[in-house]
mmCIF file of C-alpha atoms in Angstrom:
data_model
loop_
_atom_site.group_PDB
_atom_site.id
_atom_site.type_symbol
_atom_site.label_atom_id
_atom_site.label_comp_id
_atom_site.label_asym_id
_atom_site.label_seq_id
_atom_site.Cartn_x
_atom_site.Cartn_y
_atom_site.Cartn_z
ATOM 1 C CA UNK A 244 87.297 95.582 131.954
ATOM 2 C CA UNK A 245 87.893 98.741 133.967
ATOM 3 C CA UNK A 246 88.845 101.855 132.338
ATOM 4 C CA UNK A 247 91.108 104.407 134.187
ATOM 5 C CA UNK A 248 91.322 108.101 133.298
ATOM 6 C CA UNK A 249 93.997 110.143 134.172
ATOM 7 C CA UNK A 250 93.185 112.844 136.520
ATOM 8 C CA UNK A 251 94.829 115.954 134.941
ATOM 9 C CA UNK A 252 93.790 117.848 132.994
ATOM 10 C CA UNK A 253 89.985 117.958 133.267
ATOM 11 C CA UNK A 254 88.700 117.679 129.703
ATOM 12 C CA UNK A 255 84.975 117.891 130.762
ATOM 13 C CA UNK A 256 82.927 120.420 128.621
ATOM 14 C CA UNK A 257 86.041 121.021 126.399
ATOM 15 C CA UNK A 258 85.010 118.498 123.474
ATOM 16 C CA UNK A 259 88.336 117.012 122.784
ATOM 17 C CA UNK A 260 89.631 115.318 119.871
ATOM 18 C CA UNK A 261 89.166 111.462 120.733
ATOM 19 C CA UNK A 262 91.930 109.230 119.447
ATOM 20 C CA UNK A 263 91.902 105.538 120.051
ATOM 21 C CA UNK A 264 95.376 104.060 119.847
ATOM 22 C CA UNK A 265 96.417 107.604 120.822
ATOM 23 C CA UNK A 266 99.537 106.256 122.442
ATOM 24 C CA UNK A 267 100.678 104.182 119.734
ATOM 25 C CA UNK A 268 103.075 105.091 116.762
ATOM 26 C CA UNK A 269 100.785 106.895 114.420
ATOM 27 C CA UNK A 270 98.245 108.192 117.301
ATOM 28 C CA UNK A 271 100.878 109.799 119.434
ATOM 29 C CA UNK A 272 102.379 111.804 116.430
ATOM 30 C CA UNK A 273 98.916 112.858 115.621
ATOM 31 C CA UNK A 274 98.253 113.785 119.298
ATOM 32 C CA UNK A 275 101.146 115.643 119.473
ATOM 33 C CA UNK A 276 100.496 117.871 116.265
ATOM 34 C CA UNK A 277 96.977 118.434 117.397
ATOM 35 C CA UNK A 278 98.041 119.457 120.962
ATOM 36 C CA UNK A 279 100.741 121.638 119.642
ATOM 37 C CA UNK A 280 98.197 123.569 117.869
ATOM 38 C CA UNK A 281 95.909 124.072 120.927
ATOM 39 C CA UNK A 282 93.655 121.345 120.369
ATOM 40 C CA UNK A 283 92.392 119.167 123.596
ATOM 41 C CA UNK A 284 93.120 115.581 123.054
ATOM 42 C CA UNK A 285 91.670 112.392 124.837
ATOM 43 C CA UNK A 286 93.906 109.564 124.125
ATOM 44 C CA UNK A 287 91.879 105.946 124.266
ATOM 45 C CA UNK A 288 94.429 103.360 124.619
ATOM 46 C CA UNK A 289 94.802 99.712 125.946
ATOM 47 C CA UNK A 290 98.304 100.447 126.645
ATOM 48 C CA UNK A 291 99.157 96.595 125.428
ATOM 49 C CA UNK A 292 102.097 97.212 122.835
ATOM 50 C CA UNK A 293 105.546 97.670 124.163
ATOM 51 C CA UNK A 294 106.836 101.313 124.205
ATOM 52 C CA UNK A 295 103.376 102.982 124.084
ATOM 53 C CA UNK A 296 103.457 104.046 127.751
ATOM 54 C CA UNK A 297 106.706 105.993 127.028
ATOM 55 C CA UNK A 298 104.911 107.593 124.176
ATOM 56 C CA UNK A 299 101.881 108.804 126.573
ATOM 57 C CA UNK A 300 104.196 109.995 129.302
ATOM 58 C CA UNK A 301 106.150 111.998 126.270
ATOM 59 C CA UNK A 302 102.650 113.254 125.109
ATOM 60 C CA UNK A 303 101.899 114.368 128.781
ATOM 61 C CA UNK A 304 105.098 116.054 129.429
ATOM 62 C CA UNK A 305 104.917 118.125 126.324
ATOM 63 C CA UNK A 306 101.164 119.028 126.636
ATOM 64 C CA UNK A 307 100.265 118.680 130.059
ATOM 65 C CA UNK A 308 97.192 121.005 129.736
ATOM 66 C CA UNK A 309 96.115 119.337 126.511
ATOM 67 C CA UNK A 310 96.388 115.505 126.808
ATOM 68 C CA UNK A 311 94.041 113.256 128.854
ATOM 69 C CA UNK A 312 93.763 109.602 128.554
ATOM 70 C CA UNK A 313 91.586 106.624 129.164
ATOM 71 C CA UNK A 314 93.121 103.216 129.675
ATOM 72 C CA UNK A 315 90.682 100.927 128.173
ATOM 73 C CA UNK A 316 90.394 98.284 125.495
ATOM 74 C CA UNK A 317 88.082 98.463 122.434
ATOM 75 C CA UNK A 318 86.050 95.659 123.629
ATOM 76 C CA UNK A 319 84.873 97.803 126.791
ATOM 77 C CA UNK A 320 81.885 99.306 125.106
ATOM 78 C CA UNK A 321 80.780 101.441 128.011
ATOM 79 C CA UNK A 322 84.256 103.005 128.206
ATOM 80 C CA UNK A 323 84.242 103.438 124.463
ATOM 81 C CA UNK A 324 81.139 105.279 124.417
ATOM 82 C CA UNK A 325 81.813 107.306 127.424
ATOM 83 C CA UNK A 326 84.883 108.520 125.768
ATOM 84 C CA UNK A 327 83.034 108.963 122.425
ATOM 85 C CA UNK A 328 80.307 111.243 123.958
ATOM 86 C CA UNK A 329 81.693 114.790 124.258
ATOM 87 C CA UNK A 330 84.358 114.146 121.504
ATOM 88 C CA UNK A 331 84.368 116.668 118.815
ATOM 89 C CA UNK A 332 85.850 114.557 116.413
ATOM 90 C CA UNK A 333 87.527 110.874 116.224
ATOM 91 C CA UNK A 334 90.638 109.399 114.760
ATOM 92 C CA UNK A 335 90.004 105.519 115.171
ATOM 93 C CA UNK A 336 93.545 103.920 114.915
ATOM 94 C CA UNK A 337 93.360 101.433 117.663
ATOM 95 C CA UNK A 338 93.426 97.723 116.498
ATOM 96 C CA UNK A 339 94.953 94.496 116.496
ATOM 97 C CA UNK A 340 97.380 94.905 113.823
ATOM 98 C CA UNK A 341 99.437 91.716 113.279
ATOM 99 C CA UNK A 342 98.123 89.244 110.669
ATOM 100 C CA UNK A 343 100.033 86.565 112.341
ATOM 101 C CA UNK A 344 98.007 87.208 115.804
ATOM 102 C CA UNK A 345 94.938 86.966 113.854
ATOM 103 C CA UNK A 346 95.705 83.656 112.489
ATOM 104 C CA UNK A 347 96.642 82.250 116.191
ATOM 105 C CA UNK A 348 93.286 84.004 117.534
ATOM 106 C CA UNK A 349 90.788 85.153 114.990
ATOM 107 C CA UNK A 350 88.203 85.593 117.588
ATOM 108 C CA UNK A 351 89.818 88.189 119.499
ATOM 109 C CA UNK A 352 91.108 90.101 116.390
ATOM 110 C CA UNK A 353 87.258 90.171 115.457
ATOM 111 C CA UNK A 354 86.232 91.231 118.577
ATOM 112 C CA UNK A 355 88.994 94.093 118.626
ATOM 113 C CA UNK A 356 88.952 95.401 115.045
ATOM 114 C CA UNK A 357 85.420 94.895 113.726
ATOM 115 C CA UNK A 358 83.385 94.835 117.237
ATOM 116 C CA UNK A 359 85.291 97.609 118.543
ATOM 117 C CA UNK A 360 84.804 99.694 115.361
ATOM 118 C CA UNK A 361 81.200 98.777 115.462
ATOM 119 C CA UNK A 362 80.809 99.869 119.002
ATOM 120 C CA UNK A 363 82.495 103.143 118.315
ATOM 121 C CA UNK A 364 80.320 103.857 115.372
ATOM 122 C CA UNK A 365 76.994 102.724 117.406
ATOM 123 C CA UNK A 366 77.976 105.272 120.047
ATOM 124 C CA UNK A 367 78.504 108.415 117.554
ATOM 125 C CA UNK A 368 75.193 107.439 115.789
ATOM 126 C CA UNK A 369 73.178 107.499 119.074
ATOM 127 C CA UNK A 370 74.454 111.046 119.630
ATOM 128 C CA UNK A 371 72.215 113.923 118.452
ATOM 129 C CA UNK A 372 75.252 115.284 116.497
ATOM 130 C CA UNK A 373 77.413 112.586 115.349
ATOM 131 C CA UNK A 374 80.961 113.794 115.539
ATOM 132 C CA UNK A 375 83.171 112.878 112.113
ATOM 133 C CA UNK A 376 85.320 110.013 112.409
ATOM 134 C CA UNK A 377 88.552 109.103 110.233
ATOM 135 C CA UNK A 378 89.370 105.351 110.191
ATOM 136 C CA UNK A 379 92.753 103.606 109.638
ATOM 137 C CA UNK A 380 92.054 100.778 107.312
ATOM 138 C CA UNK A 381 94.778 98.964 105.398
ATOM 139 C CA UNK A 382 95.813 97.873 102.005
ATOM 140 C CA UNK A 383 95.476 94.246 102.816
ATOM 141 C CA UNK A 384 91.603 94.995 102.006
ATOM 142 C CA UNK A 385 92.916 94.336 98.358
ATOM 143 C CA UNK A 386 94.057 91.082 99.348
ATOM 144 C CA UNK A 387 97.144 89.403 97.843
ATOM 145 C CA UNK A 388 96.829 90.650 94.345
ATOM 146 C CA UNK A 389 97.272 87.221 92.849
ATOM 147 C CA UNK A 390 95.358 88.007 89.823
ATOM 148 C CA UNK A 391 98.230 90.576 88.545
ATOM 149 C CA UNK A 392 101.386 89.462 87.106
ATOM 150 C CA UNK A 393 104.794 90.463 88.163
ATOM 151 C CA UNK A 394 108.539 90.137 86.915
ATOM 152 C CA UNK A 395 111.480 90.623 88.859
ATOM 153 C CA UNK A 396 113.832 93.537 87.786
ATOM 154 C CA UNK A 397 117.240 93.343 89.926
ATOM 155 C CA UNK A 398 116.221 93.333 93.511
ATOM 156 C CA UNK A 399 112.393 94.368 93.201
ATOM 157 C CA UNK A 400 109.292 93.013 91.728
ATOM 158 C CA UNK A 401 107.404 95.009 89.543
ATOM 159 C CA UNK A 402 103.723 94.621 87.786
ATOM 160 C CA UNK A 403 103.463 94.018 84.287
ATOM 161 C CA UNK A 404 100.518 96.170 83.981
ATOM 162 C CA UNK A 405 101.828 99.522 82.978
ATOM 163 C CA UNK A 406 99.114 101.335 84.448
ATOM 164 C CA UNK A 407 99.933 99.874 87.885
ATOM 165 C CA UNK A 408 103.511 100.223 87.358
ATOM 166 C CA UNK A 409 103.106 103.909 86.753
ATOM 167 C CA UNK A 410 100.429 104.888 89.397
ATOM 168 C CA UNK A 411 99.788 102.039 91.709
ATOM 169 C CA UNK A 412 97.034 100.290 93.067
ATOM 170 C CA UNK A 413 93.768 102.424 92.999
ATOM 171 C CA UNK A 414 90.626 102.706 94.835
ATOM 172 C CA UNK A 415 88.826 101.251 92.416
ATOM 173 C CA UNK A 416 90.402 97.879 93.077
ATOM 174 C CA UNK A 417 88.111 95.247 94.036
ATOM 175 C CA UNK A 418 88.046 94.235 97.686
ATOM 176 C CA UNK A 419 89.536 90.937 98.474
ATOM 177 C CA UNK A 420 89.894 90.141 102.066
ATOM 178 C CA UNK A 421 92.678 87.478 103.028
ATOM 179 C CA UNK A 422 93.430 86.247 106.476
ATOM 180 C CA UNK A 423 91.298 86.937 109.968
ATOM 181 C CA UNK A 424 93.207 90.327 109.955
ATOM 182 C CA UNK A 425 92.084 91.047 106.329
ATOM 183 C CA UNK A 426 88.654 90.123 107.050
ATOM 184 C CA UNK A 427 88.093 92.001 110.438
ATOM 185 C CA UNK A 428 89.867 95.420 109.082
ATOM 186 C CA UNK A 429 88.128 94.856 105.691
ATOM 187 C CA UNK A 430 84.569 94.620 107.401
ATOM 188 C CA UNK A 431 85.571 97.318 109.723
ATOM 189 C CA UNK A 432 86.242 99.535 106.721
ATOM 190 C CA UNK A 433 83.121 98.745 105.182
ATOM 191 C CA UNK A 434 80.964 99.458 108.297
ATOM 192 C CA UNK A 435 82.518 103.005 108.637
ATOM 193 C CA UNK A 436 81.802 103.718 104.948
ATOM 194 C CA UNK A 437 78.229 102.405 105.355
ATOM 195 C CA UNK A 438 77.447 104.217 108.338
ATOM 196 C CA UNK A 439 77.860 107.750 106.405
ATOM 197 C CA UNK A 440 75.722 106.303 103.661
ATOM 198 C CA UNK A 441 72.858 104.669 106.109
ATOM 199 C CA UNK A 442 72.881 106.793 108.953
ATOM 200 C CA UNK A 443 74.683 110.158 108.161
ATOM 201 C CA UNK A 444 77.888 109.770 110.476
ATOM 202 C CA UNK A 445 80.404 111.741 108.627
ATOM 203 C CA UNK A 446 83.266 109.141 108.308
ATOM 204 C CA UNK A 447 86.353 108.718 105.842
ATOM 205 C CA UNK A 448 88.405 105.878 105.461
ATOM 206 C CA UNK A 449 92.367 105.903 104.614
ATOM 207 C CA UNK A 450 93.844 102.508 103.476
ATOM 208 C CA UNK A 451 97.281 102.690 105.057
ATOM 209 C CA UNK A 452 100.327 101.275 103.022
ATOM 210 C CA UNK A 453 103.710 101.143 105.282
ATOM 211 C CA UNK A 454 103.982 104.082 107.531
ATOM 212 C CA UNK A 455 107.303 104.412 109.587
ATOM 213 C CA UNK A 456 108.994 107.202 111.413
ATOM 214 C CA UNK A 457 109.814 108.372 115.043
ATOM 215 C CA UNK A 458 108.147 106.726 117.860
ATOM 216 C CA UNK A 459 107.728 103.500 115.953
ATOM 217 C CA UNK A 460 108.669 100.274 117.845
ATOM 218 C CA UNK A 461 108.485 97.770 114.958
ATOM 219 C CA UNK A 462 108.400 94.208 115.413
ATOM 220 C CA UNK A 463 108.495 91.071 113.253
ATOM 221 C CA UNK A 464 104.736 91.282 112.698
ATOM 222 C CA UNK A 465 104.168 94.840 112.084
ATOM 223 C CA UNK A 466 106.446 98.046 111.387
ATOM 224 C CA UNK A 467 108.909 96.627 109.355
ATOM 225 C CA UNK A 468 111.264 99.516 108.447
ATOM 226 C CA UNK A 469 111.695 100.253 112.331
ATOM 227 C CA UNK A 470 111.992 96.534 113.133
ATOM 228 C CA UNK A 471 114.888 96.081 110.567
ATOM 229 C CA UNK A 472 116.430 99.583 112.144
ATOM 230 C CA UNK A 473 116.332 98.360 115.755
ATOM 231 C CA UNK A 474 117.744 94.755 114.858
ATOM 232 C CA UNK A 475 120.520 96.581 112.781
ATOM 233 C CA UNK A 476 121.489 98.912 115.581
ATOM 234 C CA UNK A 477 121.463 96.152 118.395
ATOM 235 C CA UNK A 478 123.425 94.030 115.947
ATOM 236 C CA UNK A 479 120.806 91.093 115.930
ATOM 237 C CA UNK A 480 119.727 88.809 112.847
ATOM 238 C CA UNK A 481 116.893 90.407 110.806
ATOM 239 C CA UNK A 482 114.738 87.849 109.270
ATOM 240 C CA UNK A 483 113.007 88.345 105.876
ATOM 241 C CA UNK A 484 109.994 86.334 104.906
ATOM 242 C CA UNK A 485 110.228 85.790 101.293
ATOM 243 C CA UNK A 486 113.024 86.921 98.854
ATOM 244 C CA UNK A 487 113.051 90.401 99.860
ATOM 245 C CA UNK A 488 112.202 91.932 96.669
ATOM 246 C CA UNK A 489 108.800 92.353 97.595
ATOM 247 C CA UNK A 490 107.995 95.959 96.945
ATOM 248 C CA UNK A 491 106.328 98.466 99.313
ATOM 249 C CA UNK A 492 105.532 102.604 99.178
ATOM 250 C CA UNK A 493 106.787 103.651 102.472
ATOM 251 C CA UNK A 494 105.328 106.692 103.893
ATOM 252 C CA UNK A 495 106.745 108.998 106.708
ATOM 253 C CA UNK A 496 104.631 109.474 109.582
ATOM 254 C CA UNK A 497 104.448 113.362 109.351
ATOM 255 C CA UNK A 498 102.979 113.002 105.765
ATOM 256 C CA UNK A 499 100.383 110.379 107.268
ATOM 257 C CA UNK A 500 99.434 112.717 110.112
ATOM 258 C CA UNK A 501 98.877 115.589 107.500
ATOM 259 C CA UNK A 502 96.491 113.428 105.672
ATOM 260 C CA UNK A 503 94.840 112.497 108.578
ATOM 261 C CA UNK A 504 93.987 115.902 109.513
ATOM 262 C CA UNK A 505 93.356 117.095 106.094
ATOM 263 C CA UNK A 506 90.733 114.266 105.882
ATOM 264 C CA UNK A 507 89.059 115.624 108.968
ATOM 265 C CA UNK A 508 89.356 119.256 107.872
ATOM 266 C CA UNK A 509 87.391 118.408 104.669
ATOM 267 C CA UNK A 510 85.051 115.865 106.173
ATOM 268 C CA UNK A 511 81.965 117.572 104.407
ATOM 269 C CA UNK A 512 83.650 117.012 101.058
ATOM 270 C CA UNK A 513 85.024 113.482 101.736
ATOM 271 C CA UNK A 514 82.599 111.675 103.964
ATOM 272 C CA UNK A 515 81.605 108.244 102.916
ATOM 273 C CA UNK A 516 84.910 107.916 100.934
ATOM 274 C CA UNK A 517 87.848 105.740 101.192
ATOM 275 C CA UNK A 518 91.499 106.668 100.011
ATOM 276 C CA UNK A 519 95.072 105.061 99.821
ATOM 277 C CA UNK A 520 97.378 106.380 102.180
ATOM 278 C CA UNK A 521 101.102 105.420 101.242
ATOM 279 C CA UNK A 522 104.003 106.676 99.648
ATOM 280 C CA UNK A 523 103.006 106.182 96.108
ATOM 281 C CA UNK A 524 105.431 105.259 93.251
ATOM 282 C CA UNK A 525 108.055 107.754 93.993
ATOM 283 C CA UNK A 526 108.461 105.983 97.371
ATOM 284 C CA UNK A 527 108.207 102.324 96.118
ATOM 285 C CA UNK A 528 110.990 100.258 97.540
ATOM 286 C CA UNK A 529 111.999 96.812 97.896
ATOM 287 C CA UNK A 530 112.809 95.180 101.271
ATOM 288 C CA UNK A 531 116.177 94.700 99.994
ATOM 289 C CA UNK A 532 117.123 98.105 98.956
ATOM 290 C CA UNK A 533 115.965 99.381 102.444
ATOM 291 C CA UNK A 534 118.097 96.959 103.942
ATOM 292 C CA UNK A 535 121.293 98.021 101.753
ATOM 293 C CA UNK A 536 120.512 101.669 103.046
ATOM 294 C CA UNK A 537 120.217 100.418 106.515
ATOM 295 C CA UNK A 538 123.535 98.774 106.230
ATOM 296 C CA UNK A 539 124.991 102.044 105.081
ATOM 297 C CA UNK A 540 123.561 104.011 108.071
ATOM 298 C CA UNK A 541 124.762 101.706 110.917
ATOM 299 C CA UNK A 542 128.208 101.233 109.321
ATOM 300 C CA UNK A 543 128.618 97.523 109.599
ATOM 301 C CA UNK A 544 127.054 94.310 107.666
ATOM 302 C CA UNK A 545 123.714 93.286 108.457
ATOM 303 C CA UNK A 546 122.825 89.458 109.576
ATOM 304 C CA UNK A 547 119.965 88.736 107.509
ATOM 305 C CA UNK A 548 118.233 85.532 107.137
ATOM 306 C CA UNK A 549 115.271 84.177 104.723
ATOM 307 C CA UNK A 550 112.259 82.315 105.624
ATOM 308 C CA UNK A 551 109.175 81.093 103.777
ATOM 309 C CA UNK A 552 106.678 83.786 102.787
ATOM 310 C CA UNK A 553 103.862 84.242 104.900
ATOM 311 C CA UNK A 554 100.216 84.134 104.554
ATOM 312 C CA UNK A 555 98.726 86.811 102.665
ATOM 313 C CA UNK A 556 101.867 88.693 101.826
ATOM 314 C CA UNK A 557 101.936 90.576 98.706
ATOM 315 C CA UNK A 558 104.682 90.737 96.344
ATOM 316 C CA UNK A 559 104.084 94.240 95.325
ATOM 317 C CA UNK A 560 101.851 96.783 96.930
ATOM 318 C CA UNK A 561 102.017 100.481 95.774
ATOM 319 C CA UNK A 562 99.124 103.096 96.580
ATOM 320 C CA UNK A 563 97.791 105.020 93.983
ATOM 321 C CA UNK A 564 97.413 108.365 95.576
ATOM 322 C CA UNK A 565 96.434 110.597 92.912
ATOM 323 C CA UNK A 566 92.733 110.928 94.280
ATOM 324 C CA UNK A 567 93.817 111.576 97.927
ATOM 325 C CA UNK A 568 96.260 114.229 96.757
ATOM 326 C CA UNK A 569 93.691 115.872 94.636
ATOM 327 C CA UNK A 570 90.727 115.586 97.159
ATOM 328 C CA UNK A 571 92.619 116.491 100.434
ATOM 329 C CA UNK A 572 95.171 118.776 98.872
ATOM 330 C CA UNK A 573 98.286 117.062 99.826
ATOM 331 C CA UNK A 574 101.680 117.906 98.734
ATOM 332 C CA UNK A 575 104.789 115.464 97.585
ATOM 333 C CA UNK A 576 105.599 113.179 100.320
ATOM 334 C CA UNK A 577 109.014 112.740 102.102
ATOM 335 C CA UNK A 578 111.688 110.867 100.099
ATOM 336 C CA UNK A 579 112.084 107.446 101.582
ATOM 337 C CA UNK A 580 115.795 107.742 102.213
ATOM 338 C CA UNK A 581 115.326 111.092 104.094
ATOM 339 C CA UNK A 582 112.715 109.780 106.109
ATOM 340 C CA UNK A 583 114.664 106.317 106.817
ATOM 341 C CA UNK A 584 117.694 108.471 108.108
ATOM 342 C CA UNK A 585 115.615 110.571 110.433
ATOM 343 C CA UNK A 586 114.103 107.550 111.839
ATOM 344 C CA UNK A 587 117.547 106.159 112.063
ATOM 345 C CA UNK A 588 118.935 108.989 114.077
ATOM 346 C CA UNK A 589 115.648 108.798 116.606
ATOM 347 C CA UNK A 590 116.024 105.081 117.232
ATOM 348 C CA UNK A 591 119.808 105.406 117.848
ATOM 349 C CA UNK A 592 119.456 108.488 120.216
ATOM 350 C CA UNK A 593 116.744 106.540 122.086
ATOM 351 C CA UNK A 594 119.096 103.884 122.593
ATOM 352 C CA UNK A 595 122.370 105.594 123.095
ATOM 353 C CA UNK A 596 123.901 104.386 120.100
ATOM 354 C CA UNK A 597 125.654 106.026 117.114
ATOM 355 C CA UNK A 598 125.283 105.795 113.116
ATOM 356 C CA UNK A 599 127.626 105.896 110.893
ATOM 357 C CA UNK A 600 128.830 109.490 110.694
ATOM 358 C CA UNK A 601 129.658 109.177 106.972
ATOM 359 C CA UNK A 602 126.092 108.037 105.825
ATOM 360 C CA UNK A 603 123.992 110.720 107.820
ATOM 361 C CA UNK A 604 123.844 114.451 106.254
ATOM 362 C CA UNK A 605 125.168 117.146 108.283
#
């Protein structure tokens, strides 16, 4: 594998913030926020996902003196080590992100998610001054929550356990890896935490729920909020796996970026800890309710079909975010319906389409 570094601007000696997956959805929003405050950012991305080249071009146009890029794969240990060598800090977001892909090619999923993470941790451990690392983990580390019981209330599942209904799933929940994706991300999650314990590398783990927002090009396998909106805007069929009553706590990307930055800013206090990152009970919403809101935004009926449940899919997942809010000083997240409108406006504008004017606040 051959890495390619874009020539301008030179970052030698400037100790940039390294963002693996920095041209992706969350990565590009994070890079934009950091560059806007005057930080030098090195984007490390294989540029394999559709749309990420446009994200990188957008970043370089907005911040020509702050953004540099390495086009390389996480499995290229040499390029990864070179990128990490002078980094002041690292946000590790790059990954194989689809459960379906992990079931098709578990070896590649393992090599990217676990092997790539270990290579990055080793590169940092070998430095005399290991840079802090904040890792993007997933709520999938908690498994399918099969031991919990749920009841269907209207168009949504709700847990019978009153504590989980009130607050969500906490970080003290036992880990339970399902599917190769859950195993590779869960293994990486634990390696990141252990490198703080065993080697003193300052690390923090954020176990993400459903993040959505501008610059997301969702697919059927990942990024379902944006995917539903894109299909609705293009008047194409939307396939829901399961009955659509499954509940997720969705979080706007602006709130996610604020959390990543807070974790880095407080790395001395939070190193070696894992936190849930999601919208919490206030932003818990079923797929059916999101679809109804999307129908109002686009102003025409949606073409929705239903298929069998997919492996590892949870009937209900809502993050208990109280620990993260307290330790990281987080404010209340953006309400989901406002964030959904903002994403719809961005997607419509990027495609030259119009939303239902009666559904969008002036």
